[in-house]
XYZ file of C-alpha atoms in Angstrom:
588
model
C -148.979 8.083 -82.552
C -150.140 8.040 -78.882
C -152.859 9.929 -77.906
C -153.406 11.571 -74.610
C -157.267 11.433 -75.090
C -159.828 8.573 -74.717
C -163.208 7.760 -75.850
C -164.952 6.899 -72.718
C -167.653 3.915 -72.287
C -170.958 4.503 -70.721
C -171.539 2.329 -67.692
C -174.279 0.439 -69.656
C -171.522 -0.475 -72.198
C -169.251 -1.548 -69.654
C -171.774 -3.834 -67.692
C -173.247 -5.475 -71.094
C -169.460 -6.469 -72.288
C -168.838 -10.040 -72.285
C -165.273 -9.518 -70.713
C -165.979 -7.272 -67.717
C -163.405 -8.379 -65.248
C -159.539 -8.034 -65.480
C -158.064 -9.592 -68.594
C -155.272 -10.806 -66.594
C -157.079 -13.128 -64.590
C -155.425 -16.719 -64.711
C -156.814 -18.521 -67.763
C -155.655 -21.708 -69.225
C -156.348 -22.315 -72.911
C -155.242 -26.136 -72.889
C -158.159 -26.511 -70.073
C -160.822 -25.060 -72.389
C -159.675 -27.326 -75.261
C -159.441 -30.430 -73.052
C -163.065 -29.695 -71.870
C -164.461 -29.226 -75.574
C -162.916 -32.329 -76.712
C -163.911 -34.115 -73.476
C -167.450 -33.070 -74.591
C -167.232 -34.585 -77.977
C -165.565 -37.768 -76.946
C -162.201 -36.940 -78.112
C -163.216 -35.691 -81.504
C -163.100 -32.004 -82.523
C -164.462 -30.479 -85.781
C -164.652 -26.837 -86.684
C -168.024 -27.409 -88.835
C -169.819 -29.350 -85.825
C -168.902 -26.542 -83.562
C -170.379 -23.787 -85.925
C -173.502 -25.782 -86.515
C -174.192 -28.738 -84.808
C -174.069 -27.346 -81.224
C -177.221 -25.006 -82.027
C -179.626 -28.024 -83.014
C -182.375 -28.250 -80.328
C -181.713 -24.509 -79.097
C -183.648 -21.615 -79.895
C -180.750 -20.742 -82.731
C -181.862 -23.775 -84.949
C -184.560 -21.755 -87.029
C -182.709 -18.361 -86.663
C -181.520 -16.909 -89.730
C -177.635 -17.991 -90.011
C -176.827 -16.141 -93.253
C -178.762 -13.211 -94.746
C -177.297 -12.837 -98.422
C -177.691 -9.550 -100.174
C -177.405 -9.761 -103.844
C -175.740 -7.324 -106.293
C -179.135 -6.006 -107.376
C -180.113 -4.683 -104.148
C -181.655 -2.228 -103.256
C -182.906 -1.826 -107.098
C -184.200 -5.150 -106.606
C -185.621 -5.561 -103.192
C -186.195 -9.224 -103.791
C -182.265 -9.905 -103.896
C -181.942 -10.779 -100.494
C -182.112 -14.664 -99.263
C -182.107 -15.608 -95.719
C -180.477 -19.060 -94.710
C -181.387 -20.587 -91.210
C -178.846 -22.829 -89.093
C -181.078 -25.616 -89.762
C -180.840 -25.191 -93.378
C -177.131 -24.555 -93.335
C -176.423 -27.573 -91.544
C -178.440 -29.866 -93.680
C -176.929 -28.711 -97.000
C -173.311 -28.735 -95.100
C -173.930 -32.389 -94.197
C -175.157 -33.588 -97.882
C -172.419 -31.481 -99.328
C -169.641 -32.923 -96.915
C -170.732 -36.469 -97.832
C -170.692 -35.583 -101.535
C -167.002 -34.477 -101.197
C -166.021 -37.955 -99.523
C -168.141 -39.874 -101.987
C -166.106 -38.275 -104.765
C -162.894 -39.349 -102.894
C -161.734 -36.355 -101.094
C -160.293 -37.651 -97.856
C -158.783 -36.581 -94.967
C -155.829 -34.295 -95.371
C -156.732 -33.631 -98.858
C -156.621 -29.893 -99.726
C -159.819 -28.125 -101.367
C -159.320 -24.572 -102.800
C -162.085 -22.173 -103.041
C -161.681 -19.557 -105.844
C -165.355 -17.612 -105.363
C -166.443 -14.236 -104.463
C -168.996 -13.531 -101.602
C -171.786 -15.824 -102.433
C -173.522 -18.535 -99.702
C -172.153 -21.419 -101.975
C -168.534 -20.547 -101.051
C -169.350 -20.215 -97.116
C -171.055 -23.785 -97.471
C -168.256 -24.967 -99.436
C -165.956 -24.244 -96.466
C -167.918 -25.501 -93.737
C -168.626 -29.128 -95.947
C -165.062 -29.216 -96.463
C -164.095 -28.781 -93.024
C -166.620 -31.301 -91.868
C -165.573 -34.098 -94.385
C -161.934 -33.867 -92.965
C -160.263 -32.343 -96.132
C -158.628 -29.111 -95.626
C -159.950 -25.830 -96.752
C -157.632 -23.257 -98.615
C -159.304 -19.817 -99.679
C -158.314 -17.919 -102.766
C -158.817 -14.345 -103.493
C -161.110 -13.993 -106.456
C -159.236 -11.218 -107.801
C -155.930 -13.233 -108.291
C -154.568 -13.845 -111.587
C -153.448 -17.359 -113.141
C -150.316 -17.229 -111.801
C -150.727 -16.673 -108.006
C -153.433 -19.332 -108.125
C -151.304 -21.811 -109.950
C -148.596 -21.228 -107.468
C -150.841 -21.662 -104.517
C -152.588 -24.741 -105.628
C -149.556 -26.438 -106.820
C -147.504 -25.657 -103.486
C -150.855 -27.112 -101.672
C -150.953 -29.834 -103.699
C -154.893 -29.433 -104.520
C -156.856 -32.310 -104.707
C -160.039 -30.394 -105.461
C -161.174 -26.858 -106.540
C -164.406 -25.018 -106.258
C -165.350 -21.960 -108.505
C -167.749 -20.342 -110.886
C -167.672 -21.154 -114.294
C -166.899 -17.285 -115.356
C -163.999 -17.537 -113.138
C -162.943 -21.015 -114.452
C -162.553 -19.247 -118.339
C -160.767 -16.256 -116.837
C -158.076 -17.858 -114.554
C -158.033 -21.322 -114.470
C -158.370 -22.689 -118.069
C -155.151 -21.271 -119.134
C -153.452 -23.256 -116.291
C -155.600 -26.213 -115.906
C -153.010 -28.563 -117.507
C -150.306 -27.058 -114.997
C -152.418 -28.135 -111.822
C -150.907 -31.764 -111.804
C -152.663 -32.735 -108.428
C -155.979 -31.495 -109.422
C -158.580 -34.455 -109.331
C -162.027 -32.729 -108.927
C -162.978 -29.260 -110.530
C -166.145 -28.490 -108.882
C -168.255 -25.730 -110.851
C -171.109 -23.500 -109.961
C -172.594 -22.679 -113.052
C -173.327 -18.854 -112.535
C -173.473 -17.792 -116.186
C -174.640 -21.000 -118.213
C -171.114 -21.623 -119.752
C -170.362 -24.719 -117.551
C -170.955 -26.900 -120.320
C -168.046 -25.992 -122.038
C -165.566 -27.023 -119.390
C -164.519 -30.564 -119.491
C -164.455 -33.168 -116.779
C -166.036 -31.015 -114.323
C -168.492 -31.975 -111.428
C -171.689 -29.556 -111.048
C -171.910 -28.060 -107.730
C -175.760 -28.329 -107.272
C -175.794 -32.040 -108.081
C -173.575 -32.626 -105.234
C -176.377 -31.243 -103.291
C -179.059 -33.384 -104.456
C -177.898 -36.452 -102.976
C -179.492 -38.231 -100.106
C -177.877 -38.032 -96.704
C -176.690 -41.357 -94.801
C -175.668 -40.491 -91.004
C -173.287 -43.158 -90.448
C -170.785 -41.916 -93.102
C -169.578 -39.082 -90.978
C -165.925 -38.501 -90.869
C -164.039 -38.126 -87.572
C -161.511 -35.353 -87.087
C -159.471 -34.583 -83.750
C -158.184 -31.335 -82.439
C -154.603 -31.494 -84.171
C -156.119 -32.560 -87.778
C -155.198 -29.901 -90.142
C -158.094 -27.966 -91.191
C -157.267 -24.758 -92.740
C -154.130 -23.582 -95.041
C -153.867 -19.763 -95.446
C -151.457 -18.343 -98.005
C -149.707 -14.936 -96.592
C -147.764 -12.850 -98.803
C -143.832 -12.716 -98.792
C -141.474 -10.484 -99.659
C -139.892 -12.783 -102.440
C -141.147 -15.940 -104.152
C -144.385 -17.830 -103.259
C -146.034 -16.789 -100.138
C -146.004 -18.928 -97.117
C -148.765 -21.303 -96.551
C -149.950 -21.125 -92.603
C -151.298 -24.604 -91.296
C -154.054 -24.335 -88.905
C -155.956 -27.161 -87.201
C -159.340 -27.780 -86.096
C -158.095 -27.001 -82.402
C -158.272 -22.986 -83.504
C -162.240 -23.376 -83.467
C -161.940 -23.377 -79.587
C -160.254 -20.087 -80.073
C -162.379 -18.359 -82.634
C -165.537 -19.087 -80.652
C -164.272 -17.436 -77.401
C -162.502 -14.440 -78.900
C -165.545 -13.563 -80.756
C -167.431 -13.162 -77.483
C -164.764 -11.261 -76.232
C -162.714 -9.166 -78.604
C -165.904 -8.697 -81.234
C -168.677 -8.772 -77.961
C -170.738 -11.069 -79.907
C -174.456 -11.369 -78.584
C -177.141 -14.157 -79.638
C -179.195 -11.335 -81.279
C -176.800 -9.767 -82.983
C -176.824 -8.890 -86.860
C -173.231 -9.380 -87.720
C -171.365 -7.631 -90.966
C -167.641 -8.857 -91.434
C -166.979 -6.974 -94.673
C -163.902 -9.071 -95.146
C -163.528 -11.016 -98.396
C -163.625 -15.044 -97.448
C -160.097 -15.201 -99.193
C -158.585 -13.554 -96.406
C -157.856 -15.006 -92.858
C -160.335 -12.678 -91.403
C -162.953 -13.606 -93.771
C -162.763 -17.240 -92.529
C -161.908 -17.023 -88.951
C -164.122 -14.118 -88.036
C -166.061 -14.029 -91.126
C -167.449 -17.630 -91.003
C -166.439 -19.467 -88.157
C -166.682 -17.347 -85.153
C -170.132 -15.611 -85.595
C -171.708 -19.055 -86.459
C -170.107 -20.512 -83.097
C -171.911 -17.794 -81.545
C -175.288 -18.173 -83.204
C -175.447 -14.732 -84.699
C -176.705 -13.630 -88.000
C -174.167 -12.948 -90.720
C -174.514 -10.514 -93.541
C -172.821 -11.429 -96.803
C -172.899 -8.385 -99.425
C -172.131 -9.657 -102.814
C -171.363 -6.418 -104.240
C -167.891 -4.464 -104.197
C -167.409 -1.242 -101.971
C -169.527 1.647 -102.563
C -170.054 3.748 -99.702
C -173.613 4.958 -100.103
C -174.519 1.061 -100.568
C -172.697 0.436 -97.232
C -174.608 3.103 -95.409
C -177.988 1.425 -96.860
C -177.160 -2.065 -95.551
C -175.841 -0.947 -92.308
C -179.335 1.251 -91.770
C -181.641 -1.102 -93.662
C -180.521 -4.507 -92.107
C -180.339 -3.002 -88.660
C -176.678 -4.194 -88.422
C -175.409 -4.134 -84.716
C -172.039 -5.609 -84.793
C -169.691 -4.530 -87.615
C -166.106 -5.576 -88.546
C -164.234 -3.948 -91.357
C -160.586 -2.552 -92.049
C -159.049 0.803 -91.915
C -158.754 1.048 -95.661
C -162.622 0.951 -95.867
C -162.979 3.436 -93.135
C -160.768 5.595 -94.796
C -162.903 5.320 -98.042
C -165.863 6.054 -96.118
C -164.107 9.438 -95.030
C -163.156 10.020 -98.787
C -167.135 10.107 -99.821
C -167.205 12.889 -97.168
C -169.171 13.980 -94.126
C -172.461 14.507 -95.729
C -173.279 11.355 -96.691
C -173.650 9.566 -93.247
C -176.058 12.367 -92.296
C -178.535 10.954 -94.634
C -178.749 7.502 -92.530
C -179.703 6.151 -89.351
C -176.678 4.503 -87.934
C -177.964 3.971 -84.558
C -178.399 0.067 -84.672
C -174.563 -0.490 -84.501
C -173.809 -1.476 -80.895
C -170.309 -2.484 -81.508
C -167.775 -1.605 -84.388
C -164.017 -2.956 -85.008
C -161.452 -2.843 -87.304
C -158.442 -4.958 -88.416
C -155.779 -5.020 -90.989
C -153.575 -1.982 -90.781
C -153.654 -0.402 -87.370
C -156.247 2.246 -87.150
C -154.793 5.715 -87.129
C -156.384 8.261 -84.492
C -157.811 10.496 -87.032
C -160.038 7.506 -88.260
C -161.290 6.853 -85.112
C -162.400 10.377 -84.138
C -163.945 10.922 -87.590
C -165.968 7.757 -87.077
C -167.182 8.852 -83.502
C -168.022 12.293 -85.294
C -169.700 11.326 -88.110
C -170.990 7.991 -87.768
C -171.506 8.273 -84.028
C -169.677 4.865 -83.274
C -166.483 3.991 -81.365
C -164.156 1.918 -83.417
C -162.339 -0.952 -81.429
C -158.691 -1.800 -82.953
C -157.473 -5.306 -82.576
C -154.016 -7.064 -83.686
C -153.420 -10.452 -84.770
C -151.670 -12.068 -87.837
C -152.508 -14.787 -90.512
C -149.989 -16.834 -88.114
C -151.895 -16.363 -84.875
C -155.277 -17.622 -86.413
C -157.124 -15.204 -84.171
C -157.205 -11.928 -82.356
C -154.314 -11.495 -79.947
C -154.670 -7.997 -78.631
C -157.921 -6.200 -78.581
C -159.493 -3.181 -77.387
C -162.832 -4.445 -75.794
C -166.265 -3.246 -75.041
C -165.853 -2.539 -71.624
C -162.292 -0.533 -72.213
C -162.034 3.247 -72.806
C -160.480 3.649 -76.284
C -157.304 5.225 -76.794
C -157.290 6.219 -80.150
C -154.264 4.882 -81.980
C -154.015 1.748 -79.444
C -154.346 -1.816 -80.388
C -155.509 -2.372 -76.994
C -154.500 -5.280 -74.576
C -153.831 -8.847 -74.508
C -156.865 -11.432 -74.742
C -157.121 -13.815 -71.563
C -154.585 -16.608 -71.485
C -152.556 -14.783 -73.740
C -148.834 -13.676 -72.744
C -147.428 -11.060 -74.584
C -144.086 -9.421 -74.113
C -141.490 -7.205 -75.960
C -138.145 -7.846 -76.806
C -134.743 -7.093 -78.406
C -132.833 -9.085 -80.374
C -129.028 -9.487 -79.927
C -126.447 -12.005 -80.886
C -127.177 -13.935 -77.621
C -130.741 -14.044 -78.583
C -133.197 -11.887 -76.950
C -134.054 -9.689 -73.807
C -137.336 -8.841 -72.754
C -138.019 -5.019 -72.761
C -139.931 -3.858 -69.587
C -141.137 -0.625 -68.149
C -143.696 1.858 -69.595
C -143.300 3.402 -73.036
C -140.660 0.914 -74.022
C -140.278 -0.356 -77.445
C -139.712 -3.775 -78.835
C -140.910 -6.873 -80.958
C -144.317 -8.557 -80.094
C -143.612 -12.052 -78.652
C -146.253 -14.424 -77.633
C -146.155 -17.589 -75.539
C -146.805 -20.758 -77.547
C -150.034 -22.503 -76.356
C -153.108 -20.960 -77.736
C -155.326 -23.194 -80.049
C -155.250 -21.178 -82.961
C -151.424 -20.601 -83.475
C -150.389 -21.856 -86.886
C -148.747 -25.410 -86.699
C -146.400 -25.272 -89.682
C -145.651 -23.285 -93.111
C -146.562 -26.086 -95.714
C -143.187 -27.655 -96.852
C -141.033 -25.007 -94.979
C -139.944 -26.938 -91.850
C -136.950 -24.633 -91.163
C -138.719 -21.285 -92.164
C -141.556 -22.240 -89.430
C -138.676 -22.983 -86.784
C -136.983 -19.602 -87.176
C -140.381 -18.001 -85.931
C -139.772 -19.096 -82.725
C -137.275 -18.702 -79.962
C -137.695 -21.019 -76.965
C -141.545 -20.879 -76.310
C -142.124 -17.557 -77.909
C -143.561 -17.073 -81.327
C -141.392 -13.775 -82.945
C -144.005 -11.621 -84.686
C -141.877 -9.519 -86.688
C -144.094 -6.721 -85.731
C -142.693 -3.723 -83.298
C -144.890 -2.290 -80.640
C -144.665 0.008 -77.441
C -146.265 -0.486 -74.213
C -147.753 2.335 -72.070
C -148.194 2.399 -68.457
C -152.009 1.308 -68.451
C -151.223 -1.818 -70.382
C -152.236 -0.530 -73.614
C -150.015 -1.764 -76.374
C -149.254 0.654 -79.676
C -148.253 -0.542 -82.931
C -144.925 0.874 -84.391
C -144.479 -0.871 -87.603
C -143.152 -4.321 -88.957
C -139.367 -4.841 -88.366
C -138.664 -4.541 -92.192
C -140.388 -1.059 -92.568
C -138.777 0.586 -89.483
C -136.523 3.436 -90.790
C -133.239 4.108 -89.208
C -132.061 7.789 -89.714
C -129.329 9.568 -87.737
C -129.237 7.137 -84.990
C -132.935 7.022 -84.496
C -135.282 4.173 -85.057
C -138.521 5.351 -86.637
C -141.581 3.573 -86.986
C -144.195 4.334 -89.556
C -147.168 4.368 -88.077
C -146.370 7.179 -85.896
C -145.579 9.548 -88.610
C -148.300 8.464 -90.855
C -151.092 8.995 -87.889
C -149.548 12.487 -87.723
C -149.807 13.309 -91.194
C -153.250 12.535 -91.652
C -154.009 15.117 -88.843
C -153.268 17.696 -91.620
C -156.463 18.751 -93.039
C -155.427 17.900 -96.595
C -154.392 14.477 -96.147
C -156.652 11.338 -96.504
C -153.825 8.498 -96.435
C -150.185 8.554 -96.020
C -147.192 5.868 -96.071
C -143.561 6.709 -95.351
C -140.591 4.715 -96.015
C -136.884 5.253 -95.654
C -134.721 6.179 -98.699
C -130.915 5.392 -98.340
C -128.677 8.450 -97.559
C -124.815 8.433 -96.943
C -124.944 10.934 -94.356
C -127.646 9.915 -92.191
C -128.535 6.324 -92.959
C -131.994 6.941 -94.298
C -134.341 9.860 -94.829
C -137.861 9.591 -94.376
C -140.177 10.151 -97.752
C -143.883 10.153 -97.444
C -146.433 9.091 -100.073
C -149.738 11.149 -99.573
C -153.217 10.336 -100.895
C -155.377 13.718 -100.522
C -158.839 14.487 -99.631
C -160.881 15.746 -102.548
C -160.970 19.268 -103.444
C -157.099 19.761 -102.534
C -154.431 19.892 -105.420
C -150.962 18.670 -104.848
C -149.080 21.428 -105.694
C -145.835 22.882 -104.328
C -147.454 25.290 -101.905
C -149.486 22.358 -100.095
C -146.294 20.132 -100.184
C -144.409 22.666 -98.494
C -147.083 23.157 -96.043
C -147.338 19.712 -95.246
C -143.706 19.284 -94.789
C -143.734 22.252 -92.146
C -146.598 20.851 -90.500
C -144.634 17.397 -90.007
C -141.655 19.585 -88.794
C -143.337 21.418 -86.259
C -145.188 18.495 -84.755
C -142.368 15.868 -85.189
C -139.250 17.439 -85.213
C -136.816 18.041 -88.218
C -134.945 14.925 -87.147
C -137.667 12.384 -88.084
C -140.306 14.232 -90.070
C -140.492 13.197 -93.962
C -137.935 15.228 -96.036
C -139.576 14.607 -99.330
C -143.252 14.034 -100.313
C -145.141 12.829 -103.395
C -148.684 12.834 -104.063
C -150.206 9.912 -105.606
C -153.678 8.818 -106.132
C -153.808 5.463 -104.235
C -151.587 3.871 -101.814
C -150.653 0.269 -102.931
C -152.235 -2.351 -100.495
C -152.942 -5.774 -99.988
C -156.452 -7.114 -100.212
C -156.694 -7.186 -96.096
C -156.051 -3.621 -96.413
C -152.103 -3.443 -95.224
C -150.314 -0.644 -96.859
C -147.353 -2.313 -99.127
C -144.553 -0.143 -97.829
C -141.795 -2.527 -99.461
C -143.563 -1.965 -102.668
C -143.214 1.679 -102.667
C -139.506 1.504 -101.565
C -139.083 -0.917 -104.269
C -140.759 1.493 -106.930
C -138.654 4.573 -105.372
C -135.349 2.529 -105.720
C -135.822 0.537 -108.748
C -135.174 -3.012 -106.956
C -137.517 -5.953 -107.679
C -141.020 -5.932 -106.105
C -140.912 -9.605 -104.820
C -144.282 -11.113 -104.490
C -147.439 -8.819 -105.322
C -150.113 -11.343 -105.499
C -151.847 -10.071 -102.645
C -151.936 -6.637 -104.202
C -155.619 -4.749 -103.823
C -156.679 -3.923 -107.451
C -157.652 -0.591 -107.755
């Protein structure tokens, strides 16, 4: 819901921002891409831009990765530092080993691994070898893994011995294109895996400089699968040119500084965990935190304090989990090292932003993008005042408009506080180049020179964009088009509500009525009295025409691993209709 309040910035914050001037200054991404290619004599490779550019500079001996193992802080020694020089050395050797195996330009290597340095190294080496890197969530079951690997015609798979036995062994015979199985023996069980290649042996070879593979800006580099409503998820294809966008948008949207200790909490199986969890921070020469353990509120505060994190990128779901842990816990820690904090995945509710400001002492900067865009498109920059609930403004060189679709095509929606579908003018380097094997589906994403995002937003007078919801999530009731995000944000202002999701339920009289699913804060009981109180609260603040008519209290909202609320899943379960693809569902 649009807020009349702002979180103001100090003069020092504004002056130190990487993006100080007007963001609508003329800027050409094609010019930047051309200059980068010219600098590299016609070639372009993501791994080179992330590592080689730092050799001979002060970054070379700097820590690139600080890995925090599961047993920390009980075992203080379970922390490992890897310098940029060391990371480049191992990347070169592993890349060469992949080529010697027979992995060629365009072949797809899938990675099924938790947050370990070896999985980050494999990503960089795969890209350097000219092969295509496709990450998988380590929580996937055998079915989703098989579907993605078969659709992607997997040539190679990197995984852990423990994960192989749990998830791959039962489907290996069905992975008909899989030629190279690379195993990191994490538990001593690799000896039981037939026809595998030992990861550590690949790192023991001698390096020969002349064996480097040359890639171009238009060579396929990344294959990210994004969840679909039905059937197998779509495979969004990205090229090496994307690195130009990852590099600069890290500076502008995430405000990277060379001395940053950066912690992106996203899993590497998600596009954020690759674009801004590996590529962008390394391009910018920052130190990257990797935490092996799963979420624990106290551990997170300990990491932020003890490793003096200066730049923090997380998800609204994680922030709400910190809220659930209470206001007392963060008071035990010194979080003053955090210079810049941002969030992505599901739009940030204003209540979360105010809570973080009050209890963590940080200003949370929301941003908006998609798997298909490959990088951040709209952002709250460091130099901007934050309007809680807003996505921010488009990045330089990005042309965003709002449109309404009709039988003739679409028309641009103009004027303050107008609502429409977000469309983006083609031409930014990280734009996806296709859905794997689905050309017609890809072409339907574009109208003339505009990419149709499928997300609805409003634009305020000051140029700020406000998320409304997915086209598929919009509720149509009594002639009103109701965006779920505004309703959910309002519900979260009730003192008992931790999280909320709303859906439309078919109704013969009004088309759809609004039903809310609510997760309560601790110490609140979901009884009839509280249900009526929340319904009354919503009607007072929203009006009877769009306020929820029904409420169900639930323990957890279904979300993807990236933190997006799966409203369609709530609706399918409510109506007893097919649930569609649930492979990206977070396990809680």
